[in-house]
Amino acid sequence: DTAVSQTPKYLVTQMGNDKSIKCEQNLGHDTMYWYKQDSKKFLKIMFSYNNKELIINETVPNRFSPKSPDKAHLNLHINSLELGDSAVYFCASSPEWGSEAFFGQGTRLTVV
Amino acid sequence: DAKTTQPPSMDCAEGRAANLPCNHSTISGNEYVYWYRQIHSQGPQYIIHGLKNNETNEMASLIITEDRKSSTLILPHATLRDTAVYYCIVSSGAGSYQLTFGKGTKLSVIP
């Protein structure tokens, strides 16, 4: 069983569209994260979410919004997609904030 | 911004020990040292973490200096599958921006 799963694995879309990436973890963890890895391979945290408390990296545009229907899911919704949003997005979870994290396989988003 | 510095790349012969250094001279007393690796096109994988004492698990050993300003990740018998980018991270687990990854070390295991 996959511990942290993301869908879709690949996403190609046009500028201006709205898209969502889904993430589910079956580890029973309390904290989930979204990371962005750009073309230079830098991996930067976007959001961390713990018991309905959201911490946002202030550099993330407000076009990006995480949505958590329950503790096992943290979806990423992106409005008005831009070319610069093209990247690989990773979801992760950990037993508690800042402890060892388990990552999904990533979603490669390409905006054309 | 990452609080650690690592060499950009290293080579290691297959079957030999790979020793990956990391400097974290500004680490504070409540911060742990974490190591992750990212194999090409996959998500990062947790390896090991420690606070003060040396740690060992089935994947690797972590040696932390007494002043905690640097650490070394040791892969005792490197295989070709260990070729990856290795990230050293400090984290306090306090709910601030956690697990900020730096550039890491690209380890190439050579047959």
XYZ file of N, CA and C in Angstrom:
669
model
N 0.852 -1.203 0.000
C 0.000 0.000 0.000
C 0.882 1.245 0.000
N 0.511 2.193 -0.831
C 1.252 3.438 -0.903
C 0.920 4.294 0.303
N 1.943 4.787 1.005
C 1.718 5.536 2.227
C 1.160 6.933 1.935
N 1.816 7.637 1.006
C 1.371 8.961 0.596
C 1.183 8.920 -0.918
N -0.022 9.141 -1.341
C -0.301 9.044 -2.773
C -0.848 10.360 -3.304
N -0.393 10.704 -4.478
C -0.827 11.941 -5.145
C -1.408 11.600 -6.502
N -2.416 12.359 -6.867
C -2.973 12.241 -8.222
C -3.328 13.616 -8.750
N -3.086 13.864 -10.040
C -2.442 12.959 -10.992
C -0.929 12.995 -10.870
N -0.256 12.110 -11.551
C 1.204 12.110 -11.580
C 1.717 13.158 -12.559
N 0.992 13.355 -13.630
C 1.329 14.368 -14.623
C 0.095 15.202 -14.903
N 0.315 16.496 -15.087
C -0.795 17.409 -15.365
C -0.301 18.481 -16.328
N -0.895 18.529 -17.502
C -0.571 19.552 -18.495
C -1.823 20.381 -18.708
N -1.689 21.696 -18.593
C -2.857 22.555 -18.676
C -2.476 23.908 -19.245
N -3.470 24.648 -19.668
C -3.219 25.962 -20.260
C -3.213 27.061 -19.205
N -2.524 28.115 -19.524
C -2.518 29.301 -18.652
C -3.940 29.762 -18.386
N -4.163 30.194 -17.163
C -5.464 30.734 -16.801
C -6.434 29.709 -16.246
N -6.138 28.442 -16.433
C -7.025 27.398 -15.915
C -6.884 27.249 -14.404
N -7.885 26.597 -13.811
C -7.852 26.228 -12.400
C -7.710 24.720 -12.317
N -6.806 24.256 -11.454
C -6.591 22.819 -11.315
C -6.393 22.440 -9.852
N -6.609 21.156 -9.575
C -6.382 20.626 -8.233
C -5.507 19.393 -8.299
N -4.698 19.225 -7.274
C -3.893 18.023 -7.089
C -4.335 17.401 -5.768
N -4.591 16.098 -5.812
C -5.088 15.434 -4.613
C -3.960 14.709 -3.894
N -4.065 14.632 -2.581
C -3.085 13.922 -1.773
C -3.792 13.186 -0.643
N -3.399 11.947 -0.466
C -3.969 11.131 0.600
C -2.847 10.388 1.307
N -2.923 10.306 2.628
C -1.952 9.507 3.384
C -2.706 8.519 4.271
N -2.190 7.291 4.307
C -2.829 6.243 5.114
C -1.981 5.862 6.313
N -1.156 6.808 6.763
C -0.238 6.557 7.874
C -0.802 7.011 9.216
N -1.947 7.647 9.186
C -2.520 8.154 10.428
C -1.785 9.369 10.974
N -1.037 10.049 10.121
C -0.265 11.205 10.572
C -1.149 12.419 10.807
N -0.656 13.296 11.693
C -1.428 14.486 12.038
C -1.074 15.702 11.177
N 0.081 15.657 10.532
C 0.538 16.835 9.800
C 0.783 16.490 8.341
N 0.374 17.385 7.485
C 0.619 17.212 6.052
C 1.217 18.479 5.474
N 1.931 18.325 4.353
C 2.667 19.434 3.751
C 2.501 19.400 2.223
N 2.708 20.562 1.645
C 2.905 20.661 0.209
C 4.228 21.368 -0.051
N 5.016 20.769 -0.966
C 6.293 21.319 -1.378
C 6.268 21.552 -2.884
N 7.081 22.514 -3.316
C 7.266 22.771 -4.737
C 8.737 22.604 -5.075
N 9.014 21.828 -6.125
C 10.390 21.684 -6.596
C 10.484 22.275 -7.992
N 11.267 23.334 -8.107
C 11.324 24.044 -9.371
C 12.357 23.427 -10.309
N 12.571 24.081 -11.418
C 13.455 23.527 -12.450
C 14.902 23.431 -11.982
N 15.264 24.236 -10.998
C 16.613 24.181 -10.444
C 16.723 23.144 -9.334
N 15.659 22.418 -9.098
C 15.624 21.310 -8.138
C 15.570 21.763 -6.683
N 15.366 23.068 -6.439
C 15.190 23.497 -5.058
C 13.821 23.055 -4.558
N 13.797 22.500 -3.364
C 12.559 21.989 -2.785
C 12.136 22.940 -1.669
N 11.000 23.618 -1.890
C 10.564 24.642 -0.943
C 9.196 24.323 -0.393
N 9.051 24.522 0.907
C 7.757 24.249 1.508
C 6.759 25.338 1.134
N 5.527 24.926 0.886
C 4.461 25.873 0.563
C 3.505 26.015 1.736
N 3.042 24.891 2.246
C 2.084 24.888 3.341
C 2.399 23.738 4.287
N 2.041 23.933 5.557
C 1.972 22.813 6.471
C 0.636 22.914 7.202
N 0.039 21.784 7.476
C -1.338 21.751 7.980
C -1.404 20.714 9.090
N -1.878 21.160 10.259
C -1.928 20.290 11.431
C -3.184 20.594 12.212
N -4.080 19.615 12.301
C -5.308 19.786 13.089
C -6.020 21.091 12.762
N -6.213 21.322 11.504
C -6.916 22.490 10.991
C -6.147 23.793 11.164
N -4.915 23.715 11.598
C -4.096 24.917 11.668
C -3.177 24.937 10.464
N -3.263 26.018 9.726
C -2.514 26.127 8.487
C -1.390 27.125 8.648
N -0.204 26.720 8.260
C 0.913 27.654 8.211
C 1.304 27.814 6.753
N 1.339 29.049 6.323
C 1.568 29.352 4.916
C 2.925 30.015 4.750
N 3.693 29.550 3.789
C 4.902 30.243 3.412
C 4.484 31.530 2.697
N 4.921 32.668 3.234
C 4.407 33.949 2.729
C 4.804 34.234 1.291
N 5.751 33.440 0.766
C 6.129 33.656 -0.623
C 5.168 32.966 -1.600
N 4.245 32.170 -1.074
C 3.309 31.450 -1.951
C 2.180 32.386 -2.374
N 1.926 32.529 -3.673
C 0.817 33.389 -4.132
C -0.529 32.889 -3.615
N -1.451 33.818 -3.405
C -2.745 33.387 -2.869
C -3.601 32.668 -3.906
N -3.084 32.494 -5.106
C -3.765 31.640 -6.097
C -3.692 30.165 -5.675
N -2.771 29.874 -4.768
C -2.613 28.512 -4.272
C -3.362 28.393 -2.952
N -4.172 27.352 -2.827
C -4.897 27.163 -1.567
C -4.993 25.671 -1.251
N -4.617 25.291 -0.035
C -4.776 23.899 0.381
C -6.175 23.677 0.926
N -6.682 22.483 0.690
C -8.012 22.156 1.205
C -7.950 20.775 1.833
N -8.402 20.677 3.080
C -8.319 19.418 3.808
C -9.704 18.960 4.223
N -10.299 18.030 3.471
C -11.624 17.531 3.869
C -11.584 16.679 5.138
N -10.446 16.061 5.403
C -10.263 15.280 6.632
C -8.768 15.115 6.873
N -8.428 14.472 7.974
C -7.027 14.411 8.392
C -6.148 13.658 7.399
N -6.741 12.779 6.619
C -5.953 11.957 5.712
C -5.740 12.597 4.345
N -6.357 13.719 4.112
C -6.295 14.343 2.786
C -5.894 15.809 2.873
N -5.014 16.214 1.971
C -4.697 17.631 1.817
C -4.517 17.890 0.332
N -5.535 18.495 -0.248
C -5.515 18.760 -1.688
C -4.986 20.162 -1.941
N -4.403 20.339 -3.105
C -3.849 21.640 -3.485
C -4.637 22.175 -4.671
N -5.240 23.337 -4.480
C -6.008 23.951 -5.557
C -5.265 25.179 -6.052
N -5.184 25.300 -7.361
C -4.453 26.419 -7.951
C -5.366 27.150 -8.929
N -5.536 28.434 -8.711
C -6.357 29.265 -9.603
C -5.480 30.013 -10.601
N -6.057 30.300 -11.757
C -5.410 31.160 -12.760
C -3.951 30.771 -12.981
N -3.733 29.575 -13.413
C -2.381 29.046 -13.562
C -1.518 29.906 -14.469
N -0.252 30.036 -14.083
C 0.735 30.817 -14.835
C 1.881 29.908 -15.267
N 2.618 30.369 -16.271
C 3.742 29.575 -16.774
C 4.720 29.222 -15.655
N 4.948 30.186 -14.753
C 5.907 29.982 -13.673
C 5.465 28.969 -12.635
N 4.240 28.513 -12.730
C 3.766 27.494 -11.792
C 4.231 26.102 -12.194
N 4.791 25.981 -13.382
C 5.286 24.680 -13.837
C 6.384 24.197 -12.892
N 6.207 23.015 -12.361
C 7.131 22.473 -11.363
C 6.634 21.084 -10.982
N 7.396 20.449 -10.088
C 6.917 19.202 -9.491
C 6.443 19.528 -8.077
N 5.248 19.120 -7.758
C 4.649 19.389 -6.457
C 4.603 18.085 -5.657
N 5.132 18.161 -4.437
C 5.166 16.987 -3.570
C 4.281 17.210 -2.351
N 3.526 16.190 -2.050
C 2.772 16.146 -0.805
C 3.571 15.290 0.178
N 3.462 15.595 1.449
C 4.162 14.817 2.468
C 3.336 14.811 3.737
N 3.636 13.855 4.614
C 2.990 13.832 5.925
C 4.013 13.439 6.974
N 3.730 13.805 8.214
C 4.603 13.419 9.321
C 3.759 13.214 10.572
N 4.274 12.397 11.511
C 3.494 12.126 12.721
C 3.170 13.398 13.508
N 4.104 14.323 13.511
C 3.889 15.613 14.152
C 4.712 16.646 13.414
N 4.428 17.929 13.701
C 5.094 19.008 13.006
C 6.603 18.882 13.083
N 7.250 18.871 11.936
C 8.699 18.920 11.884
C 9.395 17.607 12.131
N 8.633 16.548 12.354
C 9.283 15.246 12.524
C 9.506 14.618 11.146
N 10.013 13.400 11.112
C 10.355 12.790 9.818
C 9.133 12.744 8.911
N 9.347 13.161 7.677
C 8.255 13.281 6.715
C 8.333 12.186 5.666
N 7.168 11.772 5.211
C 7.049 10.767 4.169
C 6.410 11.441 2.954
N 7.090 11.325 1.843
C 6.681 12.063 0.649
C 5.954 11.190 -0.362
N 5.065 11.826 -1.095
C 4.465 11.193 -2.252
C 5.437 11.206 -3.415
N 5.001 10.665 -4.531
C 5.867 10.539 -5.698
C 5.896 11.802 -6.548
N 5.080 12.758 -6.214
C 5.133 14.023 -6.926
C 4.138 14.122 -8.069
N 3.756 15.347 -8.379
C 2.910 15.658 -9.531
C 3.655 16.669 -10.383
N 3.937 16.279 -11.611
C 4.637 17.195 -12.522
C 3.602 18.034 -13.246
N 3.572 19.313 -12.900
C 2.619 20.245 -13.505
C 3.321 21.044 -14.600
N 2.747 21.033 -15.779
C 3.270 21.819 -16.893
C 2.176 22.758 -17.380
N 2.477 24.039 -17.335
C 1.513 25.046 -17.782
C 1.981 25.569 -19.147
N 1.107 25.485 -20.129
C 1.481 25.887 -21.490
C 0.655 27.090 -21.948
N 15.377 30.094 4.008
C 16.680 29.668 3.511
C 17.216 28.543 4.379
N 17.931 27.601 3.692
C 18.461 26.468 4.419
C 19.507 26.921 5.414
N 19.637 26.182 6.524
C 20.609 26.514 7.550
C 21.805 25.595 7.483
N 21.939 24.847 6.436
C 23.016 23.874 6.322
C 23.813 24.109 5.054
N 25.071 23.648 5.063
C 25.897 23.675 3.859
C 26.461 22.288 3.610
N 26.414 21.869 2.357
C 26.885 20.567 1.959
C 27.687 20.702 0.667
N 28.648 19.798 0.439
C 29.350 19.826 -0.857
C 28.365 19.513 -1.965
N 28.515 20.123 -3.122
C 27.532 19.913 -4.191
C 27.529 18.502 -4.748
N 28.695 17.842 -4.736
C 28.733 16.499 -5.307
C 29.853 15.676 -4.686
N 29.672 14.353 -4.736
C 30.671 13.409 -4.255
C 30.556 12.135 -5.064
N 31.680 11.426 -5.175
C 31.690 10.106 -5.789
C 32.072 9.080 -4.733
N 31.587 7.873 -4.920
C 31.925 6.788 -4.009
C 31.960 5.484 -4.805
N 32.960 4.658 -4.556
C 33.031 3.369 -5.230
C 32.017 2.404 -4.629
N 31.411 1.630 -5.482
C 30.426 0.638 -5.028
C 31.051 -0.295 -4.002
N 30.321 -0.540 -2.912
C 30.800 -1.415 -1.856
C 31.590 -0.710 -0.772
N 32.016 0.520 -1.043
C 32.749 1.279 -0.030
C 31.778 2.124 0.778
N 32.270 2.636 1.895
C 31.446 3.522 2.718
C 31.385 4.910 2.083
N 30.203 5.476 2.079
C 30.014 6.856 1.620
C 29.834 7.731 2.851
N 30.679 8.748 2.968
C 30.622 9.668 4.102
C 30.231 11.054 3.594
N 29.036 11.472 3.928
C 28.521 12.743 3.434
C 28.515 13.769 4.571
N 29.300 14.848 4.420
C 29.373 15.842 5.488
C 28.303 16.921 5.379
N 28.025 17.548 6.506
C 27.074 18.660 6.545
C 27.487 19.620 7.652
N 27.541 20.890 7.342
C 27.790 21.924 8.353
C 26.497 22.617 8.732
N 26.276 22.741 10.027
C 25.089 23.458 10.530
C 25.527 24.246 11.758
N 26.407 25.216 11.512
C 27.066 25.932 12.600
C 26.115 26.802 13.416
N 24.949 27.134 12.866
C 23.998 27.991 13.604
C 22.879 27.182 14.247
N 23.053 25.889 14.359
C 22.000 25.050 14.917
C 21.725 25.443 16.365
N 20.461 25.450 16.741
C 20.108 25.790 18.116
C 19.831 24.512 18.902
N 19.732 24.692 20.223
C 19.700 23.546 21.106
C 18.543 22.582 20.903
N 17.425 23.081 20.398
C 16.263 22.215 20.235
C 16.089 21.712 18.812
N 17.056 21.947 17.967
C 16.930 21.530 16.562
C 17.572 20.176 16.313
N 16.852 19.333 15.610
C 17.340 18.041 15.197
C 18.026 18.155 13.831
N 18.889 17.199 13.559
C 19.488 17.074 12.233
C 18.788 15.925 11.516
N 18.236 16.218 10.344
C 17.561 15.208 9.545
C 18.326 15.004 8.233
N 18.286 13.782 7.757
C 18.833 13.474 6.434
C 17.744 12.827 5.585
N 17.665 13.321 4.349
C 16.775 12.757 3.349
C 17.582 12.519 2.077
N 17.035 11.722 1.201
C 17.636 11.600 -0.117
C 16.520 11.587 -1.161
N 16.902 12.004 -2.374
C 15.955 12.024 -3.470
C 16.600 11.344 -4.674
N 16.072 10.177 -4.970
C 16.502 9.452 -6.159
C 15.763 10.053 -7.345
N 16.430 10.115 -8.464
C 15.906 10.797 -9.652
C 14.437 10.495 -9.905
N 13.653 11.588 -10.029
C 12.237 11.507 -10.397
C 11.353 10.899 -9.315
N 11.883 10.759 -8.099
C 11.061 10.245 -7.006
C 10.913 11.306 -5.920
N 10.019 11.043 -4.987
C 9.878 11.935 -3.851
C 11.008 11.734 -2.859
N 11.333 12.750 -2.068
C 12.379 12.585 -1.052
C 12.051 11.445 -0.097
N 13.105 10.788 0.379
C 12.961 9.648 1.279
C 13.686 9.941 2.580
N 12.991 9.793 3.685
C 13.612 9.982 4.995
C 14.668 8.903 5.232
N 15.826 9.317 5.799
C 16.882 8.346 6.095
C 17.061 8.192 7.603
N 17.358 9.288 8.293
C 17.720 9.199 9.709
C 17.681 10.594 10.301
N 17.577 10.678 11.619
C 17.708 11.967 12.269
C 18.298 11.774 13.659
N 18.819 12.880 14.226
C 19.397 12.811 15.562
C 19.472 14.188 16.185
N 19.663 14.201 17.502
C 19.763 15.459 18.241
C 21.198 15.695 18.714
N 21.691 14.789 19.542
C 23.049 14.936 20.079
C 23.864 13.667 19.860
N 23.225 12.543 20.125
C 23.938 11.275 20.057
C 24.009 10.752 18.637
N 24.991 9.916 18.410
C 25.071 9.244 17.120
C 23.911 8.271 16.994
N 23.448 8.091 15.774
C 22.310 7.223 15.532
C 22.630 6.255 14.405
N 22.010 5.087 14.474
C 22.166 4.085 13.419
C 20.835 3.412 13.171
N 20.527 3.195 11.913
C 19.365 2.376 11.557
C 19.763 1.470 10.399
N 18.773 0.841 9.806
C 19.082 -0.134 8.771
C 19.617 0.512 7.495
N 19.427 1.801 7.351
C 19.888 2.469 6.141
C 21.266 3.112 6.312
N 21.505 3.728 7.473
C 22.696 4.558 7.596
C 23.039 4.814 9.052
N 24.186 5.469 9.232
C 24.590 5.973 10.547
C 24.747 7.480 10.466
N 24.453 8.134 11.571
C 24.584 9.588 11.662
C 25.529 9.911 12.794
N 26.602 10.613 12.462
C 27.582 11.023 13.452
C 27.469 12.541 13.614
N 27.186 12.986 14.828
C 27.047 14.415 15.125
C 28.199 14.826 16.028
N 28.892 15.894 15.664
C 30.012 16.341 16.484
C 29.524 16.813 17.843
N 30.446 16.841 18.786
C 30.063 17.185 20.156
C 29.484 18.595 20.251
N 30.016 19.526 19.451
C 29.474 20.895 19.474
C 28.233 21.039 18.590
N 27.864 19.978 17.924
C 26.672 19.900 17.077
C 26.719 20.817 15.869
N 27.863 21.321 15.522
C 27.950 22.241 14.397
C 28.138 21.532 13.066
N 28.349 20.244 13.113
C 28.447 19.499 11.859
C 28.057 18.040 12.099
N 27.770 17.359 11.012
C 27.413 15.948 11.112
C 27.858 15.237 9.844
N 27.888 13.920 9.923
C 28.252 13.091 8.776
C 27.267 11.940 8.648
N 26.743 11.779 7.476
C 25.899 10.624 7.176
C 26.788 9.554 6.566
N 26.694 8.347 7.098
C 27.515 7.253 6.595
C 26.628 6.158 6.024
N 26.845 5.866 4.749
C 26.225 4.691 4.129
C 27.307 3.628 4.111
N 27.202 2.590 4.921
C 28.353 1.704 5.161
C 28.828 0.932 3.928
N 27.937 0.533 3.075
C 28.320 -0.220 1.876
C 27.476 0.300 0.709
N 27.978 1.323 0.060
C 27.181 1.987 -0.974
C 26.923 1.061 -2.160
N 25.697 1.128 -2.665
C 25.337 0.396 -3.875
C 24.913 1.409 -4.943
N 24.767 0.916 -6.151
C 24.385 1.803 -7.243
C 23.036 2.453 -6.972
N 22.186 1.762 -6.239
C 20.861 2.320 -5.921
C 20.915 3.457 -4.911
N 22.083 3.667 -4.318
C 22.237 4.794 -3.393
C 22.568 6.090 -4.127
N 22.763 6.026 -5.418
C 22.987 7.253 -6.193
C 21.753 8.140 -6.082
N 21.959 9.352 -5.556
C 20.825 10.244 -5.262
C 21.369 11.583 -4.800
N 20.466 12.532 -4.601
C 20.809 13.788 -3.934
C 20.464 13.633 -2.464
N 21.429 13.939 -1.606
C 21.253 13.777 -0.170
C 21.126 15.157 0.478
N 20.082 15.315 1.261
C 19.793 16.594 1.902
C 19.968 16.485 3.409
N 20.680 17.439 3.953
C 20.842 17.587 5.394
C 19.992 18.782 5.829
N 19.171 18.592 6.850
C 18.197 19.610 7.248
C 18.188 19.717 8.763
N 18.001 20.929 9.264
C 17.778 21.076 10.702
C 16.341 21.516 10.921
N 15.730 20.985 11.952
C 14.329 21.265 12.210
C 14.053 21.179 13.698
N 13.246 22.133 14.183
C 12.922 22.129 15.599
C 11.580 21.481 15.883
N 10.811 21.225 14.842
C 9.504 20.616 15.048
C 8.545 21.534 15.754
N 8.799 22.848 15.671
C 7.988 23.784 16.428
C 6.851 24.380 15.634
N 6.610 23.897 14.443
C 5.492 24.393 13.652
C 5.848 25.556 12.766
N 7.081 25.963 12.745
C 7.479 27.006 11.802
C 7.764 26.337 10.459
N 8.374 27.025 9.547
C 8.616 26.422 8.243
C 9.594 25.273 8.412
N 9.085 24.126 8.286
C 9.867 22.942 8.580
C 10.494 22.354 7.344
N 11.563 21.639 7.565
C 12.157 20.826 6.513
C 12.421 21.639 5.252
N 13.071 22.779 5.420
C 13.459 23.570 4.261
C 14.702 22.953 3.661
N 14.589 22.479 2.443
C 15.683 21.770 1.804
C 16.638 22.726 1.118
N 17.923 22.483 1.294
C 18.940 23.234 0.569
C 19.269 22.557 -0.740
N 20.476 22.745 -1.215
C 20.849 22.194 -2.522
C 21.256 20.731 -2.434
N 21.683 20.282 -1.266
C 22.041 18.888 -1.111
C 23.354 18.516 -1.761
N 23.721 17.238 -1.596
C 24.921 16.655 -2.205
C 24.492 15.586 -3.192
N 24.956 15.719 -4.411
C 24.698 14.685 -5.404
C 25.741 13.593 -5.235
N 25.316 12.432 -4.742
C 26.208 11.296 -4.551
C 26.101 10.379 -5.749
N 27.243 10.120 -6.367
C 27.287 9.169 -7.478
C 28.074 7.948 -7.023
N 27.430 6.798 -7.017
C 28.107 5.557 -6.681
C 28.585 4.921 -7.982
N 29.887 4.657 -8.023
C 30.521 4.226 -9.266
C 30.847 2.746 -9.201
N 30.504 1.992 -10.242
C 30.773 0.535 -10.225
C 32.270 0.235 -10.130
